[in-house]
């Protein structure tokens, strides 16, 4: 028995090297298939790699992307769930999938994936709604920014971050008065919010409300002096 044990110890490094070599060959084939957009082959290769290393973030990322390109929505969702089961965070995986999809020029597919995930994983709804908000901000989609900012604010009504995004969504739609009302809500929560003081101050200037505009811009200048603010508050005659 001892003799067999020592034989195993001697052969173990060689066996491990052989396994590594086999994995590396599969990884090379998978990468080439992905680069050449041979999606069926790429999906199959990454699936093989995940059977051996089921906690590989990069393999899940490309496997999800390949299945998206094939229209295999259920498989893409299954891969996300498997990644989470093996300790990979949802936000971490989605960030990599987002980068990959946009690099492929397939940003719309990423948005579609998020919507399908909200249906398949209702227990992750808030995290996915937050990701949808970020996605629509990146796309400058005013109506959907407003929609998802309001969803997030339903749980955190005094979040200045989500209120700021809500105001941005309004501005993208030309709803300036709604944006101004939202900026005022932010200042009621955080009176020294520098960016909001600038936004609302400039809005008031454009509306001809010079008194309020000056008060807001002076508050901003007291927080962070800048030549731009000085030129507004002390115009040359």
Short mmCIF file of C-alpha atoms in Angstrom, two decimals:
data_model
loop_
_atom_site.label_atom_id
_atom_site.label_comp_id
_atom_site.label_asym_id
_atom_site.label_seq_id
_atom_site.Cartn_x
_atom_site.Cartn_y
_atom_site.Cartn_z
CA UNK A 1 0.00 0.00 0.00
CA UNK A 2 2.84 2.39 0.87
CA UNK A 3 4.48 1.52 -2.44
CA UNK A 4 1.29 2.44 -4.33
CA UNK A 5 0.99 5.68 -2.37
CA UNK A 6 4.50 6.76 -3.36
CA UNK A 7 3.85 5.88 -7.01
CA UNK A 8 0.76 8.10 -6.96
CA UNK A 9 2.80 10.93 -5.43
CA UNK A 10 5.40 10.58 -8.17
CA UNK A 11 2.82 10.57 -10.96
CA UNK A 12 0.58 13.30 -9.55
CA UNK A 13 2.54 16.28 -10.98
CA UNK A 14 2.55 14.69 -14.42
CA UNK A 15 -1.19 14.02 -14.26
CA UNK A 16 -1.83 17.60 -13.17
CA UNK A 17 0.35 18.95 -15.98
CA UNK A 18 -1.53 16.81 -18.50
CA UNK A 19 -4.87 18.11 -17.21
CA UNK A 20 -3.60 21.70 -17.38
CA UNK A 21 -2.37 21.18 -20.92
CA UNK A 22 -5.77 19.81 -21.93
CA UNK A 23 -7.55 22.77 -20.34
CA UNK A 24 -5.22 25.22 -22.05
CA UNK A 25 -5.91 23.63 -25.45
CA UNK A 26 -9.67 23.94 -24.88
CA UNK A 27 -9.24 27.53 -23.70
CA UNK A 28 -7.30 28.38 -26.87
CA UNK A 29 -9.98 26.86 -29.08
CA UNK A 30 -12.70 28.68 -27.15
CA UNK A 31 -10.93 32.03 -27.50
CA UNK A 32 -10.46 31.55 -31.25
CA UNK A 33 -14.08 30.54 -31.75
CA UNK A 34 -15.22 33.59 -29.82
CA UNK A 35 -12.91 35.90 -31.77
CA UNK A 36 -14.12 34.46 -35.08
CA UNK A 37 -17.75 34.68 -33.89
CA UNK A 38 -18.33 30.96 -34.19
CA UNK A 39 -20.89 31.11 -31.42
CA UNK A 40 -21.96 27.46 -31.31
CA UNK A 41 -18.38 26.31 -30.99
CA UNK A 42 -17.52 29.02 -28.44
CA UNK A 43 -20.53 28.17 -26.28
CA UNK A 44 -19.63 24.47 -26.32
CA UNK A 45 -15.96 25.08 -25.51
CA UNK A 46 -16.70 27.39 -22.60
CA UNK A 47 -19.20 24.89 -21.26
CA UNK A 48 -16.44 22.25 -21.24
CA UNK A 49 -14.12 24.65 -19.42
CA UNK A 50 -16.78 25.41 -16.81
CA UNK A 51 -17.22 21.71 -16.06
CA UNK A 52 -13.57 21.66 -15.03
CA UNK A 53 -13.42 25.10 -13.43
CA UNK A 54 -16.95 26.08 -12.42
CA UNK A 55 -15.83 29.29 -10.68
CA UNK A 56 -14.20 30.99 -13.69
CA UNK A 57 -15.61 34.49 -14.16
CA UNK A 58 -14.11 34.91 -17.64
CA UNK A 59 -15.57 31.62 -18.88
CA UNK A 60 -19.05 32.49 -17.58
CA UNK A 61 -18.80 35.93 -19.19
CA UNK A 62 -18.01 34.61 -22.65
CA UNK A 63 -20.39 31.68 -22.33
CA UNK A 64 -23.23 34.07 -21.53
CA UNK A 65 -22.30 36.34 -24.44
CA UNK A 66 -22.05 33.44 -26.90
CA UNK A 67 -25.44 32.10 -25.86
CA UNK A 68 -26.93 35.58 -26.16
CA UNK A 69 -25.70 35.74 -29.74
CA UNK A 70 -27.32 32.36 -30.40
CA UNK A 71 -30.60 33.49 -28.88
CA UNK A 72 -30.28 30.88 -26.14
CA UNK A 73 -31.88 33.01 -23.43
CA UNK A 74 -32.62 30.16 -21.04
CA UNK A 75 -29.03 28.92 -21.22
CA UNK A 76 -27.70 32.45 -20.60
CA UNK A 77 -29.91 32.76 -17.51
CA UNK A 78 -28.82 29.30 -16.32
CA UNK A 79 -25.18 30.36 -16.63
CA UNK A 80 -25.81 33.46 -14.50
CA UNK A 81 -27.47 31.35 -11.81
CA UNK A 82 -24.63 28.80 -11.91
CA UNK A 83 -22.03 31.53 -11.59
CA UNK A 84 -23.76 32.87 -8.48
CA UNK A 85 -24.00 29.36 -7.05
CA UNK A 86 -20.21 29.08 -7.40
CA UNK A 87 -19.51 32.29 -5.51
CA UNK A 88 -19.38 34.85 -8.32
CA UNK A 89 -21.25 38.05 -7.47
CA UNK A 90 -24.10 39.09 -9.73
CA UNK A 91 -22.82 42.66 -10.17
CA UNK A 92 -19.31 41.38 -10.93
CA UNK A 93 -20.56 39.04 -13.65
CA UNK A 94 -22.98 41.56 -15.15
CA UNK A 95 -20.26 44.19 -15.39
CA UNK A 96 -18.11 41.83 -17.46
CA UNK A 97 -21.03 40.74 -19.63
CA UNK A 98 -21.93 44.40 -20.21
CA UNK A 99 -18.39 45.23 -21.31
CA UNK A 100 -18.29 42.19 -23.59
CA UNK A 101 -21.67 42.89 -25.18
CA UNK A 102 -20.81 46.51 -25.87
CA UNK A 103 -17.41 45.51 -27.27
CA UNK A 104 -19.30 43.27 -29.69
CA UNK A 105 -21.61 46.14 -30.62
CA UNK A 106 -24.51 44.30 -28.99
CA UNK A 107 -25.54 46.68 -26.22
CA UNK A 108 -29.22 46.02 -26.85
CA UNK A 109 -28.70 42.36 -26.02
CA UNK A 110 -27.39 43.32 -22.60
CA UNK A 111 -30.51 45.33 -21.83
CA UNK A 112 -32.68 42.43 -23.01
CA UNK A 113 -30.74 40.05 -20.76
CA UNK A 114 -31.36 42.25 -17.73
CA UNK A 115 -35.10 42.26 -18.39
CA UNK A 116 -35.17 38.47 -18.76
CA UNK A 117 -33.19 38.06 -15.55
CA UNK A 118 -35.71 40.16 -13.62
CA UNK A 119 -38.41 37.71 -14.71
CA UNK A 120 -36.34 34.59 -13.99
CA UNK A 121 -34.80 35.80 -10.71
CA UNK A 122 -37.41 37.91 -8.88
CA UNK A 123 -35.45 37.60 -5.62
CA UNK A 124 -32.71 39.72 -7.28
CA UNK A 125 -35.18 42.28 -8.63
CA UNK A 126 -33.83 45.34 -6.81
CA UNK A 127 -30.23 44.67 -7.82
CA UNK A 128 -31.34 44.13 -11.42
CA UNK A 129 -33.52 47.26 -11.42
CA UNK A 130 -30.47 49.19 -10.25
CA UNK A 131 -28.44 47.70 -13.10
CA UNK A 132 -31.19 48.61 -15.56
CA UNK A 133 -31.04 52.18 -14.29
CA UNK A 134 -27.28 52.26 -14.95
CA UNK A 135 -27.81 50.74 -18.38
CA UNK A 136 -30.38 53.34 -19.40
CA UNK A 137 -28.18 56.14 -18.04
CA UNK A 138 -25.41 54.90 -20.32
CA UNK A 139 -27.86 54.94 -23.23
CA UNK A 140 -29.17 58.42 -22.33
CA UNK A 141 -32.69 56.98 -22.37
CA UNK A 142 -34.61 59.70 -20.50
CA UNK A 143 -37.98 57.95 -20.05
CA UNK A 144 -36.44 54.75 -18.75
CA UNK A 145 -34.03 56.63 -16.49
CA UNK A 146 -37.05 58.30 -14.90
CA UNK A 147 -38.89 54.98 -14.68
CA UNK A 148 -36.11 53.10 -12.90
CA UNK A 149 -34.97 56.04 -10.77
CA UNK A 150 -38.51 56.16 -9.39
CA UNK A 151 -38.41 52.41 -8.77
CA UNK A 152 -35.21 52.78 -6.75
CA UNK A 153 -36.51 55.86 -4.93
CA UNK A 154 -39.56 53.89 -3.78
CA UNK A 155 -37.18 52.04 -1.47
CA UNK A 156 -34.81 54.94 -0.74
CA UNK A 157 -36.84 58.14 -1.10
CA UNK A 158 -34.05 60.40 0.24
CA UNK A 159 -31.24 59.00 -1.91
CA UNK A 160 -29.59 62.03 -3.51
CA UNK A 161 -27.89 59.68 -5.97
CA UNK A 162 -31.19 58.40 -7.36
CA UNK A 163 -32.76 61.86 -7.21
CA UNK A 164 -29.87 63.19 -9.28
CA UNK A 165 -30.43 60.47 -11.86
CA UNK A 166 -34.15 61.25 -11.87
CA UNK A 167 -33.37 64.90 -12.61
CA UNK A 168 -31.07 63.82 -15.42
CA UNK A 169 -33.82 61.70 -16.93
CA UNK A 170 -36.15 64.69 -16.87
CA UNK A 171 -33.53 66.94 -18.49
CA UNK A 172 -32.96 64.44 -21.32
CA UNK A 173 -36.66 64.75 -22.10
CA UNK A 174 -36.68 68.54 -21.94
CA UNK A 175 -38.71 68.48 -18.72
CA UNK A 176 -36.74 71.28 -17.11
CA UNK A 177 -39.32 72.27 -14.50
CA UNK A 178 -39.56 68.69 -13.23
CA UNK A 179 -35.78 68.52 -13.07
CA UNK A 180 -35.67 71.78 -11.09
CA UNK A 181 -38.23 70.47 -8.60
CA UNK A 182 -36.07 67.38 -8.15
CA UNK A 183 -32.92 69.48 -7.60
CA UNK A 184 -34.77 71.39 -4.90
CA UNK A 185 -35.60 68.09 -3.20
CA UNK A 186 -31.92 67.19 -3.26
CA UNK A 187 -30.93 70.50 -1.67
CA UNK A 188 -33.54 70.02 1.05
CA UNK A 189 -31.72 66.78 1.94
CA UNK A 190 -28.16 67.90 1.20
CA UNK A 191 -27.86 71.72 1.16
CA UNK A 192 -24.19 71.57 0.17
CA UNK A 193 -24.59 69.34 -2.87
CA UNK A 194 -22.23 71.20 -5.19
CA UNK A 195 -23.38 69.83 -8.55
CA UNK A 196 -27.03 70.41 -7.71
CA UNK A 197 -26.32 74.00 -6.67
CA UNK A 198 -24.74 74.55 -10.08
CA UNK A 199 -27.55 72.88 -12.02
CA UNK A 200 -30.32 74.70 -10.20
CA UNK A 201 -28.41 78.00 -10.16
CA UNK A 202 -27.92 77.92 -13.93
CA UNK A 203 -31.53 76.88 -14.46
CA UNK A 204 -32.70 79.87 -12.41
CA UNK A 205 -30.46 82.17 -14.46
CA UNK A 206 -32.00 80.91 -17.69
CA UNK A 207 -35.45 81.47 -16.21
CA UNK A 208 -34.57 85.06 -15.33
CA UNK A 209 -34.72 84.38 -11.59
CA UNK A 210 -31.49 86.22 -10.90
CA UNK A 211 -31.93 86.55 -7.14
CA UNK A 212 -32.28 82.81 -6.51
CA UNK A 213 -29.62 82.04 -9.10
CA UNK A 214 -27.07 84.29 -7.39
CA UNK A 215 -27.83 82.82 -3.97
CA UNK A 216 -27.35 79.27 -5.25
CA UNK A 217 -24.18 80.02 -7.18
CA UNK A 218 -22.64 81.88 -4.23
CA UNK A 219 -23.28 78.83 -2.07
CA UNK A 220 -21.53 76.71 -4.69
CA UNK A 221 -18.59 79.15 -4.84
CA UNK A 222 -18.23 79.02 -1.06
CA UNK A 223 -17.87 75.25 -1.28
CA UNK A 224 -15.56 75.15 -4.29
CA UNK A 225 -14.33 78.43 -5.81
CA UNK A 226 -13.89 78.35 -9.58
CA UNK A 227 -13.16 80.94 -12.30
CA UNK A 228 -16.41 79.97 -14.01
CA UNK A 229 -18.45 80.84 -10.94
CA UNK A 230 -16.49 84.05 -10.40
CA UNK A 231 -17.29 85.16 -13.96
CA UNK A 232 -21.00 84.56 -13.33
CA UNK A 233 -21.09 86.31 -9.97
CA UNK A 234 -18.78 89.18 -10.86
CA UNK A 235 -19.29 89.94 -14.54
CA UNK A 236 -16.93 92.49 -16.08
CA UNK A 237 -18.58 95.76 -16.92
#
